mmCIF file of C-alpha atoms in Angstrom:
data_model
loop_
_atom_site.group_PDB
_atom_site.id
_atom_site.type_symbol
_atom_site.label_atom_id
_atom_site.label_comp_id
_atom_site.label_asym_id
_atom_site.label_seq_id
_atom_site.Cartn_x
_atom_site.Cartn_y
_atom_site.Cartn_z
ATOM 1 C CA UNK A 1 59.244 141.056 105.444
ATOM 2 C CA UNK A 2 55.709 142.900 104.600
ATOM 3 C CA UNK A 3 56.402 145.919 102.186
ATOM 4 C CA UNK A 4 54.291 148.616 103.425
ATOM 5 C CA UNK A 5 52.810 152.000 101.276
ATOM 6 C CA UNK A 6 54.463 152.142 97.724
ATOM 7 C CA UNK A 7 54.900 148.532 96.815
ATOM 8 C CA UNK A 8 51.861 147.869 97.936
ATOM 9 C CA UNK A 9 50.365 150.254 95.805
ATOM 10 C CA UNK A 10 52.395 149.295 92.923
ATOM 11 C CA UNK A 11 51.585 145.584 93.056
ATOM 12 C CA UNK A 12 47.717 146.731 92.800
ATOM 13 C CA UNK A 13 48.229 149.017 90.331
ATOM 14 C CA UNK A 14 50.297 146.797 88.242
ATOM 15 C CA UNK A 15 47.382 144.277 88.604
ATOM 16 C CA UNK A 16 44.636 146.740 87.469
ATOM 17 C CA UNK A 17 46.656 147.681 84.571
ATOM 18 C CA UNK A 18 46.947 143.939 83.238
ATOM 19 C CA UNK A 19 43.477 143.529 83.912
ATOM 20 C CA UNK A 20 42.279 146.453 81.641
ATOM 21 C CA UNK A 21 44.852 145.228 79.134
ATOM 22 C CA UNK A 22 42.959 142.223 79.042
ATOM 23 C CA UNK A 23 39.675 143.903 77.642
ATOM 24 C CA UNK A 24 42.185 146.136 75.216
ATOM 25 C CA UNK A 25 43.577 143.301 73.997
ATOM 26 C CA UNK A 26 40.233 141.715 73.478
ATOM 27 C CA UNK A 27 38.798 144.522 71.689
ATOM 28 C CA UNK A 28 41.844 144.787 69.606
ATOM 29 C CA UNK A 29 41.557 141.640 68.088
ATOM 30 C CA UNK A 30 37.737 141.861 67.821
ATOM 31 C CA UNK A 31 38.844 145.449 65.567
ATOM 32 C CA UNK A 32 41.605 143.465 63.591
ATOM 33 C CA UNK A 33 39.049 140.988 62.248
ATOM 34 C CA UNK A 34 36.451 143.316 61.559
ATOM 35 C CA UNK A 35 38.225 145.386 59.860
ATOM 36 C CA UNK A 36 40.038 142.591 57.884
ATOM 37 C CA UNK A 37 36.490 141.082 57.417
ATOM 38 C CA UNK A 38 34.880 144.692 56.577
ATOM 39 C CA UNK A 39 38.054 145.226 53.627
ATOM 40 C CA UNK A 40 37.645 141.144 51.893
ATOM 41 C CA UNK A 41 33.903 141.858 51.670
ATOM 42 C CA UNK A 42 33.992 145.564 50.065
ATOM 43 C CA UNK A 43 37.047 145.126 48.268
ATOM 44 C CA UNK A 44 38.237 141.685 46.388
ATOM 45 C CA UNK A 45 41.382 142.332 47.162
ATOM 46 C CA UNK A 46 44.309 141.174 45.399
ATOM 47 C CA UNK A 47 47.209 142.391 47.380
ATOM 48 C CA UNK A 48 48.511 140.824 50.239
ATOM 49 C CA UNK A 49 49.968 143.811 51.898
ATOM 50 C CA UNK A 50 46.514 145.468 52.361
ATOM 51 C CA UNK A 51 45.835 142.781 55.074
ATOM 52 C CA UNK A 52 49.302 143.672 57.095
ATOM 53 C CA UNK A 53 47.462 146.543 59.348
ATOM 54 C CA UNK A 54 44.442 144.551 60.679
ATOM 55 C CA UNK A 55 46.412 141.084 60.923
ATOM 56 C CA UNK A 56 49.005 143.230 63.239
ATOM 57 C CA UNK A 57 46.268 144.401 64.899
ATOM 58 C CA UNK A 58 45.146 140.938 65.680
ATOM 59 C CA UNK A 59 48.971 139.824 66.617
ATOM 60 C CA UNK A 60 49.148 142.756 68.667
ATOM 61 C CA UNK A 61 45.447 141.813 70.322
ATOM 62 C CA UNK A 62 46.696 138.350 71.318
ATOM 63 C CA UNK A 63 49.981 139.506 72.579
ATOM 64 C CA UNK A 64 48.155 141.814 75.041
ATOM 65 C CA UNK A 65 45.918 139.466 76.020
ATOM 66 C CA UNK A 66 48.580 136.925 76.998
ATOM 67 C CA UNK A 67 50.621 139.486 78.479
ATOM 68 C CA UNK A 68 48.363 140.957 80.282
ATOM 69 C CA UNK A 69 47.224 137.780 81.545
ATOM 70 C CA UNK A 70 51.041 136.963 82.688
ATOM 71 C CA UNK A 71 50.935 140.247 84.248
ATOM 72 C CA UNK A 72 47.509 139.915 86.185
ATOM 73 C CA UNK A 73 49.165 136.354 87.860
ATOM 74 C CA UNK A 74 52.575 137.591 88.540
ATOM 75 C CA UNK A 75 51.206 140.575 90.419
ATOM 76 C CA UNK A 76 48.751 138.731 92.257
ATOM 77 C CA UNK A 77 50.899 136.000 93.143
ATOM 78 C CA UNK A 78 54.138 137.897 93.464
ATOM 79 C CA UNK A 79 55.900 135.538 90.882
ATOM 80 C CA UNK A 80 59.178 137.066 90.492
ATOM 81 C CA UNK A 81 59.154 134.543 86.682
ATOM 82 C CA UNK A 82 55.845 135.718 85.571
ATOM 83 C CA UNK A 83 56.553 139.224 86.345
ATOM 84 C CA UNK A 84 59.717 139.106 84.297
ATOM 85 C CA UNK A 85 57.728 137.572 81.223
ATOM 86 C CA UNK A 86 55.451 139.988 81.582
ATOM 87 C CA UNK A 87 57.854 142.973 81.337
ATOM 88 C CA UNK A 88 59.865 141.165 78.467
ATOM 89 C CA UNK A 89 56.388 140.480 76.465
ATOM 90 C CA UNK A 90 55.219 143.698 77.225
ATOM 91 C CA UNK A 91 58.516 145.050 75.784
ATOM 92 C CA UNK A 92 58.344 143.097 72.397
ATOM 93 C CA UNK A 93 54.407 144.536 72.109
ATOM 94 C CA UNK A 94 55.333 148.215 72.744
ATOM 95 C CA UNK A 95 57.780 147.587 69.702
ATOM 96 C CA UNK A 96 55.389 145.726 67.774
ATOM 97 C CA UNK A 97 53.340 148.954 68.225
ATOM 98 C CA UNK A 98 55.824 151.141 67.046
ATOM 99 C CA UNK A 99 56.780 149.163 63.946
ATOM 100 C CA UNK A 100 52.716 149.149 62.945
ATOM 101 C CA UNK A 101 52.535 153.265 63.144
ATOM 102 C CA UNK A 102 55.868 153.482 61.434
ATOM 103 C CA UNK A 103 54.560 151.208 58.778
ATOM 104 C CA UNK A 104 51.475 152.119 58.441
ATOM 105 C CA UNK A 105 53.593 156.052 57.786
ATOM 106 C CA UNK A 106 55.211 154.455 55.475
ATOM 107 C CA UNK A 107 52.706 152.766 53.355
ATOM 108 C CA UNK A 108 50.066 155.494 53.728
ATOM 109 C CA UNK A 109 49.696 156.041 50.409
ATOM 110 C CA UNK A 110 49.397 152.745 49.621
ATOM 111 C CA UNK A 111 46.030 152.455 51.013
ATOM 112 C CA UNK A 112 44.766 154.795 48.514
ATOM 113 C CA UNK A 113 46.884 153.007 45.430
ATOM 114 C CA UNK A 114 44.627 149.830 46.602
ATOM 115 C CA UNK A 115 41.624 151.396 46.536
ATOM 116 C CA UNK A 116 42.336 152.717 43.225
ATOM 117 C CA UNK A 117 43.323 149.174 41.951
ATOM 118 C CA UNK A 118 40.335 147.197 43.611
ATOM 119 C CA UNK A 119 37.442 149.914 42.986
ATOM 120 C CA UNK A 120 38.854 150.227 38.952
ATOM 121 C CA UNK A 121 38.121 146.349 39.109
ATOM 122 C CA UNK A 122 34.655 145.832 40.396
ATOM 123 C CA UNK A 123 33.668 148.824 38.103
ATOM 124 C CA UNK A 124 35.440 147.068 35.225
ATOM 125 C CA UNK A 125 33.723 143.765 36.196
ATOM 126 C CA UNK A 126 30.422 145.710 37.513
ATOM 127 C CA UNK A 127 28.539 143.949 34.391
ATOM 128 C CA UNK A 128 30.094 140.402 34.017
ATOM 129 C CA UNK A 129 30.480 139.862 37.849
ATOM 130 C CA UNK A 130 28.660 138.280 39.877
ATOM 131 C CA UNK A 131 25.457 139.771 41.962
ATOM 132 C CA UNK A 132 27.037 140.009 45.269
ATOM 133 C CA UNK A 133 29.970 142.204 43.673
ATOM 134 C CA UNK A 134 27.522 144.554 42.065
ATOM 135 C CA UNK A 135 25.323 144.562 45.603
ATOM 136 C CA UNK A 136 28.850 145.289 47.470
ATOM 137 C CA UNK A 137 29.128 148.177 45.118
ATOM 138 C CA UNK A 138 26.380 149.887 44.844
ATOM 139 C CA UNK A 139 26.269 149.809 48.516
ATOM 140 C CA UNK A 140 29.255 151.247 48.926
ATOM 141 C CA UNK A 141 28.291 154.282 46.344
ATOM 142 C CA UNK A 142 25.439 154.876 48.262
ATOM 143 C CA UNK A 143 26.820 154.639 51.758
ATOM 144 C CA UNK A 144 29.944 156.633 50.512
ATOM 145 C CA UNK A 145 28.011 159.284 48.732
ATOM 146 C CA UNK A 146 30.060 158.603 45.636
ATOM 147 C CA UNK A 147 30.603 157.522 42.283
ATOM 148 C CA UNK A 148 33.535 155.655 40.135
ATOM 149 C CA UNK A 149 37.008 155.622 41.668
ATOM 150 C CA UNK A 150 38.050 158.702 40.423
ATOM 151 C CA UNK A 151 34.484 160.031 39.264
ATOM 152 C CA UNK A 152 31.414 159.554 37.258
ATOM 153 C CA UNK A 153 33.816 159.047 33.969
ATOM 154 C CA UNK A 154 34.768 155.924 35.184
ATOM 155 C CA UNK A 155 31.662 154.865 34.654
ATOM 156 C CA UNK A 156 31.449 155.863 30.692
ATOM 157 C CA UNK A 157 31.244 151.938 29.500
ATOM 158 C CA UNK A 158 28.339 151.217 31.611
ATOM 159 C CA UNK A 159 25.559 152.378 28.859
ATOM 160 C CA UNK A 160 25.704 152.402 25.951
ATOM 161 C CA UNK A 161 24.879 156.273 25.542
ATOM 162 C CA UNK A 162 28.502 156.678 27.744
ATOM 163 C CA UNK A 163 26.637 158.931 29.788
ATOM 164 C CA UNK A 164 24.542 156.648 31.944
ATOM 165 C CA UNK A 165 25.888 155.569 35.549
ATOM 166 C CA UNK A 166 24.077 153.002 38.256
ATOM 167 C CA UNK A 167 21.586 154.366 40.289
ATOM 168 C CA UNK A 168 23.477 153.932 43.330
ATOM 169 C CA UNK A 169 25.694 156.951 42.123
ATOM 170 C CA UNK A 170 22.257 158.790 42.153
ATOM 171 C CA UNK A 171 21.589 161.948 45.062
ATOM 172 C CA UNK A 172 18.044 160.178 45.383
ATOM 173 C CA UNK A 173 18.752 155.952 44.704
ATOM 174 C CA UNK A 174 15.489 155.238 42.671
ATOM 175 C CA UNK A 175 15.135 152.643 39.363
ATOM 176 C CA UNK A 176 16.360 154.493 36.447
ATOM 177 C CA UNK A 177 17.755 157.417 37.860
ATOM 178 C CA UNK A 178 21.394 157.006 36.151
ATOM 179 C CA UNK A 179 20.558 156.487 33.087
ATOM 180 C CA UNK A 180 22.321 160.164 30.740
ATOM 181 C CA UNK A 181 22.593 161.597 34.118
ATOM 182 C CA UNK A 182 26.614 161.586 34.709
ATOM 183 C CA UNK A 183 27.682 164.731 34.640
ATOM 184 C CA UNK A 184 24.154 166.208 36.032
ATOM 185 C CA UNK A 185 25.381 167.392 39.289
ATOM 186 C CA UNK A 186 21.600 167.785 40.734
ATOM 187 C CA UNK A 187 21.022 164.346 40.558
ATOM 188 C CA UNK A 188 24.385 162.257 40.364
ATOM 189 C CA UNK A 189 27.230 162.262 43.279
ATOM 190 C CA UNK A 190 30.500 163.696 41.063
ATOM 191 C CA UNK A 191 33.088 162.732 43.625
ATOM 192 C CA UNK A 192 35.105 159.451 43.340
ATOM 193 C CA UNK A 193 35.166 156.779 46.117
ATOM 194 C CA UNK A 194 38.462 156.778 45.788
ATOM 195 C CA UNK A 195 39.157 160.808 47.130
ATOM 196 C CA UNK A 196 36.053 160.077 49.899
ATOM 197 C CA UNK A 197 37.696 157.301 51.503
ATOM 198 C CA UNK A 198 40.697 158.441 51.230
ATOM 199 C CA UNK A 199 40.314 161.689 53.017
ATOM 200 C CA UNK A 200 38.206 159.771 55.964
ATOM 201 C CA UNK A 201 41.497 157.372 56.298
ATOM 202 C CA UNK A 202 43.751 160.700 56.496
ATOM 203 C CA UNK A 203 41.353 162.373 58.995
ATOM 204 C CA UNK A 204 40.975 159.205 61.396
ATOM 205 C CA UNK A 205 44.808 158.272 61.001
ATOM 206 C CA UNK A 206 45.605 161.044 63.466
ATOM 207 C CA UNK A 207 43.616 160.091 66.249
ATOM 208 C CA UNK A 208 45.190 156.165 65.421
ATOM 209 C CA UNK A 209 48.293 157.779 66.326
ATOM 210 C CA UNK A 210 47.444 159.724 69.241
ATOM 211 C CA UNK A 211 45.743 156.149 70.849
ATOM 212 C CA UNK A 212 49.043 154.375 69.614
ATOM 213 C CA UNK A 213 51.275 156.930 71.689
ATOM 214 C CA UNK A 214 48.875 156.949 74.787
ATOM 215 C CA UNK A 215 48.455 153.069 74.726
ATOM 216 C CA UNK A 216 52.633 152.859 74.527
ATOM 217 C CA UNK A 217 53.165 155.808 77.503
ATOM 218 C CA UNK A 218 50.668 153.499 79.768
ATOM 219 C CA UNK A 219 52.843 150.119 78.380
ATOM 220 C CA UNK A 220 55.915 151.978 79.393
ATOM 221 C CA UNK A 221 54.572 152.570 82.761
ATOM 222 C CA UNK A 222 53.406 148.710 83.487
ATOM 223 C CA UNK A 223 57.024 148.150 82.664
ATOM 224 C CA UNK A 224 58.382 150.214 84.992
ATOM 225 C CA UNK A 225 56.019 149.267 87.607
ATOM 226 C CA UNK A 226 57.176 145.783 87.286
ATOM 227 C CA UNK A 227 60.664 146.076 86.882
ATOM 228 C CA UNK A 228 59.901 147.604 90.420
ATOM 229 C CA UNK A 229 58.089 144.790 91.653
ATOM 230 C CA UNK A 230 60.811 142.643 90.623
ATOM 231 C CA UNK A 231 63.165 143.887 92.622
ATOM 232 C CA UNK A 232 60.595 143.900 95.602
ATOM 233 C CA UNK A 233 60.462 140.233 95.098
ATOM 234 C CA UNK A 234 63.941 139.504 94.424
ATOM 235 C CA UNK A 235 64.674 141.356 97.884
ATOM 236 C CA UNK A 236 62.721 138.829 99.372
ATOM 237 C CA UNK A 237 60.174 141.301 100.379
ATOM 238 C CA UNK A 238 56.492 139.609 100.389
ATOM 239 C CA UNK A 239 53.927 142.124 99.473
ATOM 240 C CA UNK A 240 50.709 141.715 101.552
#
């Protein structure tokens, strides 16, 4: 028995929804990998909890991709089992996203602690560490226009005079510009990198939360459409 109108529309809406979700899943995987690599390249991370966010993104991205695949095939082939599988796993994805948002909120202050600790370790090992470590910290200070973890005084042991900072702290980076200029606001950035990066993360966190809510609402609609299509298929309908 052919189903006209509304149920046919549900089928194609569900298919399109999952087709878009395939790309969303891939995007989440890419973002998670990029963030994970960037964090480990920028910081010498010792706390495994710092990787929780990117890993959750990658896992959710993989789940979203495979769930969307089941949704696409189930909707197109009108397969009750595949649509049911899609609905079940999409529910798990929504739960995982809610958990990720909650954990992100709970551990929001831990991010700043992690940044403080790793920046402090990098500054302590700046002279005795590898060339890669020095290059990474210099690039970080130049990019974020900051100096030290909390402020320029974190570099008090950098020079023998106790008043020098790396050239990467300078407003205008050039050889020797950091010599004896620790407190010179006209030549050196005075704000610490930890504060600068924390402000940036907090500012963007609200947009991440808004995006997560929008995605969750769309996924809930996907579950509703899947349930409607399952009901039609179970009832012996054939969607043309």
